[in-house]
Amino acid sequence: QVQLVESGGGLVQAGGSLRLSCAASGIPFIVYTMGWYRQAPGKQRELVATITIANSTNYEDSGKGRFTISRDNTKSTVYLQMSSLKPEDTAVYYCSGSYFNRSYWGKGTLVTVSS
């Protein structure tokens, strides 16, 4: 059974930091491209960042310079370090793993940034 379990969300003041974690099980993590997405209230889900098996990273513009995605293949875990958080970063953050035509999603973790 494939599971992606996010953790680390919560309430933080603007300017603060959070580190999200996503622990994967049931997949050969090392071959999967991992990503973080988010969905704010009333908006569509959008890409935040991705990291490939070669540790190549890609960031959506709003997170560049503030967010860092990383992975630990020994722990089958992907992280999203977020700093200088803004109220507009408030959203449910989802972890995703993809390999060719297969993709899996976690259930999300809520990040709320207060002004």
C-alpha positions as semicolon CSV with decimal commas, in nm:
position;residue;x (nm);y (nm);z (nm)
1;Q;0,000;0,000;0,000
2;V;0,139;0,335;-0,106
3;Q;0,137;0,609;0,152
4;L;0,264;0,964;0,145
5;V;0,225;1,125;0,484
6;E;0,289;1,495;0,529
7;S;0,371;1,659;0,859
8;G;0,506;1,986;0,992
9;G;0,224;2,222;0,907
10;G;0,079;2,465;1,153
11;L;0,024;2,827;1,241
12;V;0,314;3,066;1,201
13;Q;0,349;3,443;1,196
14;A;0,448;3,626;0,881
15;G;0,824;3,621;0,843
16;G;0,853;3,290;1,022
17;S;0,969;2,949;0,904
18;L;0,836;2,597;0,883
19;R;0,975;2,268;0,761
20;L;0,736;2,025;0,605
21;S;0,816;1,657;0,579
22;C;0,665;1,384;0,366
23;A;0,740;1,024;0,448
24;A;0,678;0,777;0,168
25;S;0,618;0,406;0,192
26;G;0,517;0,136;-0,053
27;I;0,714;0,286;-0,343
28;P;1,077;0,265;-0,455
29;F;1,133;0,619;-0,335
30;I;1,473;0,656;-0,493
31;V;1,334;0,646;-0,849
32;Y;1,049;0,886;-0,788
33;T;1,042;1,255;-0,865
34;M;0,897;1,417;-0,556
35;G;0,710;1,740;-0,531
36;W;0,523;1,978;-0,311
37;Y;0,201;2,142;-0,422
38;R;-0,039;2,369;-0,242
39;Q;-0,401;2,467;-0,259
40;A;-0,525;2,788;-0,105
41;P;-0,894;2,836;-0,022
42;G;-1,092;2,897;-0,339
43;K;-0,792;2,840;-0,564
44;Q;-0,660;2,559;-0,776
45;R;-0,378;2,337;-0,662
46;E;-0,044;2,473;-0,777
47;L;0,313;2,356;-0,795
48;V;0,549;2,470;-0,522
49;A;0,865;2,272;-0,594
50;T;0,992;1,945;-0,733
51;I;1,308;1,741;-0,692
52;T;1,423;1,467;-0,923
53;I;1,617;1,151;-0,852
54;A;1,931;1,344;-0,948
55;N;1,843;1,615;-0,695
56;S;1,759;1,863;-0,967
57;T;1,513;2,113;-0,826
58;N;1,246;2,336;-0,971
59;Y;1,052;2,608;-0,794
60;E;0,741;2,804;-0,866
61;D;0,827;3,174;-0,884
62;S;0,663;3,277;-0,558
63;G;0,877;3,036;-0,359
64;K;1,214;3,102;-0,521
65;G;1,465;3,223;-0,267
66;R;1,235;3,141;0,025
67;F;1,162;2,769;-0,011
68;T;1,405;2,480;-0,037
69;I;1,308;2,127;-0,134
70;S;1,532;1,837;-0,041
71;R;1,513;1,462;-0,012
72;D;1,666;1,191;0,203
73;N;1,653;0,867;0,011
74;T;1,769;0,670;0,315
75;K;1,453;0,781;0,496
76;S;1,221;0,791;0,192
77;T;1,138;1,144;0,294
78;V;1,111;1,472;0,110
79;Y;1,126;1,806;0,287
80;L;1,017;2,160;0,217
81;Q;1,195;2,425;0,418
82;M;0,995;2,745;0,405
83;S;1,122;3,078;0,532
84;S;1,009;3,439;0,517
85;L;0,653;3,312;0,509
86;K;0,377;3,542;0,392
87;P;0,002;3,533;0,456
88;E;-0,044;3,439;0,090
89;D;0,148;3,118;0,156
90;T;-0,150;2,998;0,359
91;A;-0,270;2,675;0,200
92;V;-0,291;2,302;0,232
93;Y;0,044;2,163;0,121
94;Y;0,046;1,829;-0,057
95;C;0,329;1,590;-0,124
96;S;0,340;1,407;-0,454
97;G;0,554;1,130;-0,599
98;S;0,570;1,051;-0,968
99;Y;0,742;0,792;-1,185
100;F;0,651;0,775;-1,554
101;N;0,272;0,737;-1,561
102;R;0,234;0,670;-1,191
103;S;0,168;0,939;-0,938
104;Y;0,065;0,939;-0,576
105;W;-0,053;1,209;-0,340
106;G;-0,060;1,263;0,030
107;K;-0,359;1,400;0,217
108;G;-0,197;1,733;0,286
109;T;-0,090;1,943;0,579
110;L;-0,232;2,286;0,655
111;V;-0,002;2,586;0,675
112;T;-0,153;2,906;0,809
113;V;0,051;3,226;0,806
114;S;-0,088;3,507;1,016
115;S;-0,019;3,872;0,943
